[in-house]
Short mmCIF file of C-alpha atoms and ligand atoms in Angstrom, two decimals:
data_model
loop_
_atom_site.label_atom_id
_atom_site.label_comp_id
_atom_site.label_asym_id
_atom_site.label_seq_id
_atom_site.Cartn_x
_atom_site.Cartn_y
_atom_site.Cartn_z
CA UNK A 103 -15.17 -23.86 23.72
CA UNK A 104 -16.96 -23.81 19.61
CA UNK A 105 -16.47 -20.27 18.36
CA UNK A 106 -18.20 -19.58 14.76
CA UNK A 107 -18.47 -16.58 12.54
CA UNK A 108 -22.30 -15.59 11.61
CA UNK A 109 -19.81 -14.74 7.93
CA UNK A 110 -20.42 -12.13 6.95
CA UNK A 111 -19.27 -10.99 3.95
CA UNK A 112 -15.96 -9.17 3.06
CA UNK A 113 -16.68 -5.65 3.06
CA UNK A 114 -14.03 -4.04 1.29
CA UNK A 115 -12.83 -0.13 1.32
CA UNK A 116 -14.36 2.35 -0.60
CA UNK A 117 -12.62 4.50 -2.98
CA UNK A 118 -14.34 7.47 -4.66
CA UNK A 119 -13.73 8.46 -8.27
CA UNK A 120 -12.07 11.79 -8.57
CA UNK A 121 -11.64 11.08 -13.10
CA UNK A 122 -12.08 9.17 -15.50
CA UNK A 123 -9.57 9.61 -18.79
CA UNK A 124 -10.00 8.35 -21.83
CA UNK A 125 -6.37 6.91 -22.89
CA UNK A 126 -6.74 5.09 -26.41
CA UNK A 127 -10.29 4.48 -28.30
CA UNK A 128 -10.61 1.19 -25.36
CA UNK A 129 -8.53 2.08 -22.45
CA UNK A 130 -9.72 3.84 -19.70
CA UNK A 131 -7.59 5.46 -17.49
CA UNK A 132 -9.55 5.63 -13.08
CA UNK A 133 -8.22 8.09 -10.93
CA UNK A 134 -9.24 7.41 -7.55
CA UNK A 135 -8.74 8.74 -4.12
CA UNK A 136 -9.37 6.47 -0.77
CA UNK A 137 -13.41 6.94 0.29
CA UNK A 138 -13.26 8.61 3.35
CA UNK A 139 -12.33 6.85 6.72
CA UNK A 140 -9.93 4.40 4.67
CA UNK A 141 -6.98 7.04 3.96
CA UNK A 142 -4.90 4.34 5.52
CA UNK A 143 -5.74 1.76 3.85
CA UNK A 144 -4.49 2.52 0.18
CA UNK A 145 -0.40 2.23 1.19
CA UNK A 146 1.34 0.48 -2.42
CA UNK A 147 4.39 -0.78 -3.61
CA UNK A 148 5.47 0.02 -7.40
CA UNK A 149 3.46 -3.30 -9.82
CA UNK A 150 0.74 -3.70 -7.40
CA UNK A 151 -3.35 -4.25 -7.82
CA UNK A 152 -6.18 -3.50 -7.26
CA UNK A 153 -9.14 -6.20 -6.71
CA UNK A 154 -12.75 -4.39 -8.32
CA UNK A 155 -15.94 -5.87 -6.71
CA UNK A 156 -18.35 -5.65 -9.71
CA UNK A 157 -22.13 -4.84 -9.21
CA UNK A 158 -23.10 -8.84 -11.00
CA UNK A 159 -26.27 -10.88 -10.55
CA UNK A 160 -24.82 -13.96 -11.04
CA UNK A 161 -24.43 -15.33 -7.46
CA UNK A 162 -21.66 -14.68 -5.62
CA UNK A 163 -20.99 -11.68 -7.59
CA UNK A 164 -18.07 -10.44 -9.84
CA UNK A 165 -14.93 -9.12 -9.30
CA UNK A 166 -11.40 -8.10 -11.15
CA UNK A 167 -8.40 -7.63 -10.55
CA UNK A 168 -7.03 -4.21 -12.23
CA UNK A 169 -2.92 -2.49 -12.12
CA UNK A 170 -2.04 0.24 -10.68
CA UNK A 171 -0.18 2.09 -12.93
CA UNK A 172 0.08 4.74 -10.69
CA UNK A 173 3.78 5.14 -9.20
CA UNK A 174 3.39 5.71 -5.12
CA UNK A 175 6.64 8.07 -4.92
CA UNK A 176 5.51 10.60 -7.37
CA UNK A 177 1.66 10.32 -7.26
CA UNK A 178 -1.34 11.65 -5.41
CA UNK A 179 -4.04 9.70 -6.61
CA UNK A 180 -4.07 6.55 -7.20
CA UNK A 181 -4.90 4.93 -10.89
CA UNK A 182 -5.92 1.88 -12.25
CA UNK A 183 -6.29 2.04 -16.64
CA UNK A 184 -8.96 -0.90 -16.91
CA UNK A 185 -8.55 -2.01 -21.21
CA UNK A 186 -12.61 -3.25 -23.14
CA UNK A 187 -11.59 -6.43 -24.08
CA UNK A 188 -13.89 -9.10 -26.64
CA UNK A 189 -17.43 -9.75 -23.78
CA UNK A 190 -15.36 -9.15 -21.31
CA UNK A 191 -18.06 -8.67 -18.09
CA UNK A 192 -16.24 -6.20 -15.81
CA UNK A 193 -13.48 -4.50 -18.72
CA UNK A 194 -16.90 -3.13 -19.93
CA UNK A 195 -19.00 -2.49 -17.49
CA UNK A 196 -16.67 -0.37 -15.69
CA UNK A 197 -15.78 1.55 -19.57
CA UNK A 198 -19.47 2.36 -20.02
CA UNK A 199 -20.67 2.55 -16.30
CA UNK A 200 -18.05 4.34 -14.32
CA UNK A 201 -17.23 8.08 -13.62
CA UNK A 202 -16.24 10.08 -11.23
CA UNK A 203 -18.07 10.92 -8.09
CA UNK A 204 -18.90 7.01 -7.78
CA UNK A 205 -17.55 4.99 -5.42
CA UNK A 206 -16.05 1.44 -5.73
CA UNK A 207 -15.34 -0.95 -3.53
CA UNK A 208 -11.80 -2.58 -3.49
CA UNK A 209 -9.56 -5.47 -1.65
CA UNK A 210 -6.46 -3.37 -0.27
CA UNK A 211 -3.10 -3.27 -2.77
CA UNK A 212 -1.60 -6.00 -2.98
CA UNK A 213 0.62 -8.60 -5.72
CA UNK A 214 4.79 -9.61 -5.61
CA UNK A 215 4.93 -8.35 -8.66
CA UNK A 216 7.70 -5.81 -6.93
CA UNK A 217 10.70 -5.05 -7.09
CA UNK A 218 12.40 -5.65 -4.64
CA UNK A 219 15.06 -2.52 -4.39
CA UNK A 220 14.32 0.68 -7.92
CA UNK A 221 18.22 0.99 -7.65
CA UNK A 222 17.95 -1.92 -9.17
CA UNK A 223 19.11 -1.76 -13.38
CA UNK A 224 15.42 -3.27 -14.99
CA UNK A 225 14.77 -4.64 -18.92
CA UNK A 226 10.78 -3.93 -18.58
CA UNK A 227 8.75 -5.57 -20.98
CA UNK A 228 4.72 -5.12 -21.56
CA UNK A 229 2.50 -6.03 -23.79
CA UNK A 230 -0.64 -4.17 -24.67
CA UNK A 231 -2.65 -2.94 -21.52
CA UNK A 232 -0.04 -5.26 -19.45
CA UNK A 233 1.43 -2.01 -19.50
CA UNK A 234 0.04 -0.87 -16.68
CA UNK A 235 2.30 -2.30 -13.64
CA UNK A 236 5.48 -2.15 -15.68
CA UNK A 237 4.63 1.99 -16.01
CA UNK A 238 4.02 1.98 -12.57
CA UNK A 239 8.04 -0.18 -11.37
CA UNK A 240 9.67 2.68 -14.47
CA UNK A 241 8.67 5.39 -12.21
CA UNK A 242 9.14 4.67 -9.64
CA UNK A 243 12.64 3.85 -10.66
CA UNK A 244 13.51 6.49 -12.27
CA UNK A 245 12.38 8.88 -9.14
CA UNK A 246 13.40 6.87 -6.32
CA UNK A 247 15.82 4.72 -7.88
CA UNK A 248 19.26 5.14 -9.25
CA UNK A 249 19.73 2.69 -11.84
CA UNK A 250 18.39 2.17 -15.58
CA UNK A 251 15.35 1.25 -16.71
CA UNK A 252 15.39 -0.25 -20.39
CA UNK A 253 11.78 -0.88 -21.03
CA UNK A 254 10.09 -2.86 -24.32
CA UNK A 255 6.59 -2.08 -24.32
CA UNK A 256 4.48 -4.52 -27.28
CA UNK A 257 1.15 -3.25 -29.51
CA UNK A 258 -0.96 -3.68 -32.15
CA UNK A 259 -0.58 -0.13 -33.12
CA UNK A 260 0.12 2.76 -32.92
CA UNK A 261 -3.71 3.90 -31.75
CA UNK A 262 -2.76 0.89 -29.16
CA UNK A 263 -0.20 2.21 -27.55
CA UNK A 264 -0.70 2.96 -24.04
CA UNK A 265 0.82 5.84 -22.30
CA UNK A 266 2.90 7.48 -25.01
CA UNK A 267 2.81 10.63 -23.77
CA UNK A 268 3.94 9.71 -20.84
CA UNK A 269 6.28 7.59 -22.30
CA UNK A 270 8.14 10.52 -24.11
CA UNK A 271 8.04 12.63 -21.27
CA UNK A 272 10.00 10.40 -18.86
CA UNK A 273 12.00 10.05 -21.58
CA UNK A 274 13.36 14.28 -22.22
CA UNK A 275 13.36 14.57 -17.65
CA UNK A 276 16.06 10.86 -17.96
CA UNK A 277 18.30 10.49 -20.70
CA UNK A 278 20.77 8.48 -20.57
CA UNK A 279 19.10 6.76 -17.50
CA UNK A 280 15.42 5.41 -19.84
CA UNK A 281 15.41 3.68 -23.01
CA UNK A 282 12.06 2.90 -24.65
CA UNK A 283 12.00 0.73 -27.39
CA UNK A 284 8.43 0.05 -28.82
CA UNK A 285 7.30 -3.30 -31.17
CA UNK A 286 4.20 -2.51 -33.57
CA UNK A 287 3.21 -5.75 -34.46
CA UNK A 288 1.68 -4.00 -37.60
CA UNK A 289 4.54 -2.61 -39.21
CA UNK A 290 7.00 -5.67 -37.61
CA UNK A 291 4.72 -8.24 -36.81
CA UNK A 292 4.34 -10.42 -34.03
CA UNK A 293 7.97 -10.97 -32.10
CA UNK A 294 10.09 -13.91 -32.80
CA UNK A 295 12.59 -15.86 -30.00
CA UNK A 296 15.12 -14.44 -32.00
CA UNK A 297 13.87 -11.23 -32.59
CA UNK A 298 13.15 -11.06 -28.50
CA UNK A 299 16.31 -12.44 -27.87
CA UNK A 300 18.44 -9.54 -30.24
CA UNK A 301 16.26 -7.13 -27.73
CA UNK A 302 16.94 -7.87 -24.78
CA UNK A 303 20.57 -10.09 -24.90
CA UNK A 304 21.75 -6.06 -23.93
CA UNK A 305 20.29 -6.07 -20.64
CA UNK A 306 20.71 -9.43 -19.02
CA UNK A 307 22.28 -8.49 -15.91
CA UNK A 308 19.09 -6.33 -14.37
CA UNK A 309 16.02 -7.47 -13.22
CA UNK A 310 13.29 -8.57 -15.45
CA UNK A 311 10.12 -7.83 -15.08
CA UNK A 312 7.03 -9.30 -18.37
CA UNK A 313 3.12 -8.29 -17.87
CA UNK A 314 1.55 -8.93 -21.32
CA UNK A 315 -1.02 -11.84 -23.06
CA UNK A 316 0.43 -15.37 -22.05
CA UNK A 317 1.90 -16.27 -25.11
CA UNK A 318 3.74 -13.43 -25.11
CA UNK A 319 5.27 -13.94 -21.10
CA UNK A 320 5.91 -17.20 -21.96
CA UNK A 321 8.18 -16.53 -24.88
CA UNK A 322 9.65 -13.90 -23.24
CA UNK A 323 10.56 -16.20 -20.26
CA UNK A 324 11.67 -18.88 -22.07
CA UNK A 325 14.43 -16.26 -24.40
CA UNK A 326 15.88 -14.93 -21.33
CA UNK A 327 15.78 -18.86 -19.01
CA UNK A 328 17.83 -19.49 -22.30
CA UNK A 329 20.19 -16.99 -22.15
CA UNK A 330 21.44 -17.50 -18.88
CA UNK A 331 19.12 -14.56 -16.75
CA UNK A 332 18.34 -16.40 -13.31
CA UNK A 333 15.45 -17.55 -12.69
CA UNK A 334 15.23 -15.11 -9.57
CA UNK A 335 15.91 -12.37 -11.60
CA UNK A 336 12.94 -12.85 -13.75
CA UNK A 337 8.66 -11.57 -12.84
CA UNK A 338 6.38 -12.06 -13.75
CA UNK A 339 2.33 -10.58 -13.77
CA UNK A 340 0.00 -13.04 -14.46
CA UNK A 341 -3.81 -12.49 -13.81
CA UNK A 342 -5.74 -15.42 -14.91
CA UNK A 343 -10.30 -14.55 -14.57
CA UNK A 344 -11.24 -14.89 -11.38
CA UNK A 345 -14.48 -17.89 -11.25
CA UNK A 346 -14.88 -17.33 -7.56
CA UNK A 347 -15.85 -14.10 -5.32
CA UNK A 348 -12.89 -12.73 -3.57
CA UNK A 349 -15.86 -10.77 -1.56
CA UNK A 350 -17.99 -13.82 -0.34
CA UNK A 351 -18.00 -14.53 3.41
CA UNK A 352 -14.98 -15.96 5.06
CA UNK A 353 -17.44 -18.97 6.46
CA UNK A 354 -15.68 -21.23 9.56
CA UNK A 355 -15.97 -22.70 12.78
CA UNK A 356 -13.57 -23.06 15.44
CA UNK A 357 -13.61 -25.53 18.08
CA UNK A 358 -11.57 -24.35 20.73
CA UNK A 359 -11.97 -28.02 21.65
CA UNK A 360 -10.82 -30.44 18.76
CA UNK A 361 -7.70 -32.56 19.61
CA UNK A 362 -7.09 -32.00 15.90
CA UNK A 363 -6.56 -28.76 16.39
CA UNK A 364 -3.06 -27.19 15.23
CA UNK A 365 -1.36 -24.05 16.19
CA UNK A 366 0.23 -21.80 13.83
CA UNK A 367 2.40 -18.53 14.82
CA UNK A 368 2.25 -15.45 12.97
CA UNK A 369 4.10 -12.96 12.08
CA UNK A 370 3.17 -9.80 9.89
CA UNK A 371 3.99 -5.98 10.09
CA UNK A 372 6.45 -6.94 13.16
CA UNK A 373 3.88 -9.09 15.51
CA UNK A 374 3.44 -12.00 16.31
CA UNK A 375 0.23 -13.76 17.32
CA UNK A 376 -0.85 -17.34 17.77
CA UNK A 377 -3.59 -19.36 16.86
CA UNK A 378 -5.62 -22.59 16.63
CA UNK A 379 -6.00 -24.12 12.97
CA UNK A 380 -8.42 -26.73 12.75
CA UNK A 381 -6.82 -28.40 10.74
CA UNK A 382 -9.98 -28.64 7.61
CA UNK A 383 -9.95 -24.43 7.31
CA UNK A 384 -7.91 -23.22 5.37
CA UNK A 385 -4.49 -20.40 6.76
CA UNK A 386 -6.06 -16.99 5.69
CA UNK A 387 -9.34 -18.73 6.75
CA UNK A 388 -8.23 -18.72 9.84
CA UNK A 389 -6.50 -15.37 9.88
CA UNK A 390 -9.33 -13.61 9.55
CA UNK A 391 -11.50 -15.07 11.71
CA UNK A 392 -8.77 -13.64 14.80
CA UNK A 393 -8.96 -10.56 12.93
CA UNK A 394 -5.61 -11.21 11.51
CA UNK A 395 -4.86 -8.51 8.67
CA UNK A 396 -3.78 -11.48 6.81
CA UNK A 397 -2.58 -9.27 2.25
CA UNK A 398 -5.05 -11.34 -0.06
CA UNK A 399 -6.98 -11.43 -2.91
CA UNK A 400 -8.81 -13.92 -5.46
CA UNK A 401 -8.62 -16.46 -2.78
CA UNK A 402 -8.48 -19.87 -5.09
CA UNK A 403 -4.92 -19.53 -5.97
CA UNK A 404 -4.28 -17.91 -9.03
CA UNK A 405 -2.73 -14.00 -8.46
CA UNK A 406 -0.26 -15.01 -4.91
CA UNK A 407 -1.26 -11.38 -2.71
CA UNK A 408 -0.99 -13.35 0.23
CA UNK A 409 2.19 -15.38 -0.16
CA UNK A 410 3.96 -15.67 3.49
CA UNK A 411 7.08 -17.85 4.04
CA UNK A 412 6.48 -21.82 5.61
CA UNK A 413 9.67 -21.46 9.17
CA UNK A 414 8.77 -24.51 10.12
CA UNK A 415 5.83 -26.99 9.99
CA UNK A 416 4.98 -28.36 6.79
CA UNK A 417 1.58 -27.62 4.79
CA UNK A 418 -0.12 -28.84 1.63
CA UNK A 419 -1.80 -26.39 -0.71
CA UNK A 420 -5.19 -27.51 -2.36
CA UNK A 421 -4.54 -24.91 -5.57
CA UNK A 422 -1.29 -23.39 -6.66
CA UNK A 423 -1.98 -21.52 -10.26
CA UNK A 424 1.54 -19.12 -9.36
CA UNK A 425 4.30 -20.28 -7.23
CA UNK A 426 6.92 -22.13 -9.27
CA UNK A 427 8.95 -25.40 -7.82
CA UNK A 428 12.04 -23.26 -7.03
CA UNK A 429 9.28 -20.60 -4.72
CA UNK A 430 7.95 -23.90 -3.29
CA UNK A 431 11.82 -24.99 -2.56
CA UNK A 432 12.30 -21.79 -0.62
CA UNK A 433 9.18 -21.63 1.97
CA UNK A 434 6.55 -19.97 0.13
CA UNK A 435 3.03 -20.79 0.37
CA UNK A 436 -0.23 -19.27 -0.42
CA UNK A 437 -2.26 -18.66 2.13
CA UNK A 438 -5.61 -18.51 0.48
CA UNK A 439 -4.81 -22.82 0.05
CA UNK A 440 -2.93 -24.33 3.78
CA UNK A 441 -3.53 -26.61 5.72
CA UNK A 442 -1.92 -27.71 8.25
CA UNK A 443 -0.04 -30.55 8.37
CA UNK A 444 2.02 -30.45 11.35
CA UNK A 445 1.07 -29.50 14.89
CA UNK A 446 2.99 -26.87 15.07
CA UNK A 447 3.65 -24.13 12.95
CA UNK A 448 5.30 -20.58 11.82
CA UNK A 449 4.87 -18.83 9.52
CA UNK A 450 6.14 -15.21 8.15
CA UNK A 451 4.98 -12.24 6.04
CA UNK A 452 8.24 -9.83 6.97
CA UNK A 453 10.59 -11.52 5.25
S1 FES B 716 -5.54 -14.56 -2.33
FE1 FES B 716 -4.88 -15.38 -4.30
S2 FES B 716 -3.11 -16.45 -4.55
FE2 FES B 716 -3.46 -16.20 -2.74
#
């Protein structure tokens, strides 16, 4: 028997824009609430992001990922902050068009830039608008955790410091637990290896979270590794522009009688299911086709939202822009890029 999906476009969740706040001359914060009927779908963890569908005439449409800067521990509504980038289609469309009352189509909050425990001591690095997920982690750690938090926050100049007032308020509210170190390029120049080493060295026993421009993140990663911080305590959020549409239809055909089908046992949200996995399809496709609520965002191997653990069997990944060799050794795979090699496989999303 062959079951074929009619391949409808993936319908996202609806989020209503409650308010638009102008943070700086080119950064807007959108305050969001779940659209009617979607209240259960917006649970998120500090550091995660939303994928927004951007109206476009382009074939396949457009989508962009924006980190949540709100804290699930504190903020009733969700917040994302968007900074215009020159020639940035998504950021300019949002800053020019989105107003209170608009309904946006989004995917579930996703991402693995998330602390495993809010009670850890943290060393946070933010560069420019990369502050958004860092802000969510910082607030959540202060509100719900018990550790110390140091944030090193680099910006072009003082006018571009997003969340300046909120950071001042937090340092007053949590004296002795948080310190924010500003680095302004207009005053101190681009931070070099020596200055980054000096800033980081008192905090090398902490969990590090880094988000900002690519060269900024690379430099900090090298400094931390060079200073002896273990790889598993360095967490980096890398966004790359999406080249395909994550809302595009899942186009899959499952012939239940095909002799080359593989079988995968999937554990997710405490439930276990067994699914046929045709070798020509990727894991995420067969899971969504089977009605399993597997997480995803980019569907092109560049965001890690679909990460799960291969417990048994072997897969190949078509593309991998995010998992490090150490992650692969630990069994992490990208469901959106995985094709089966073994006849029987087991994966879990629950560890
Ligand atoms: S959904 Fe982004 S890497 Fe798989």
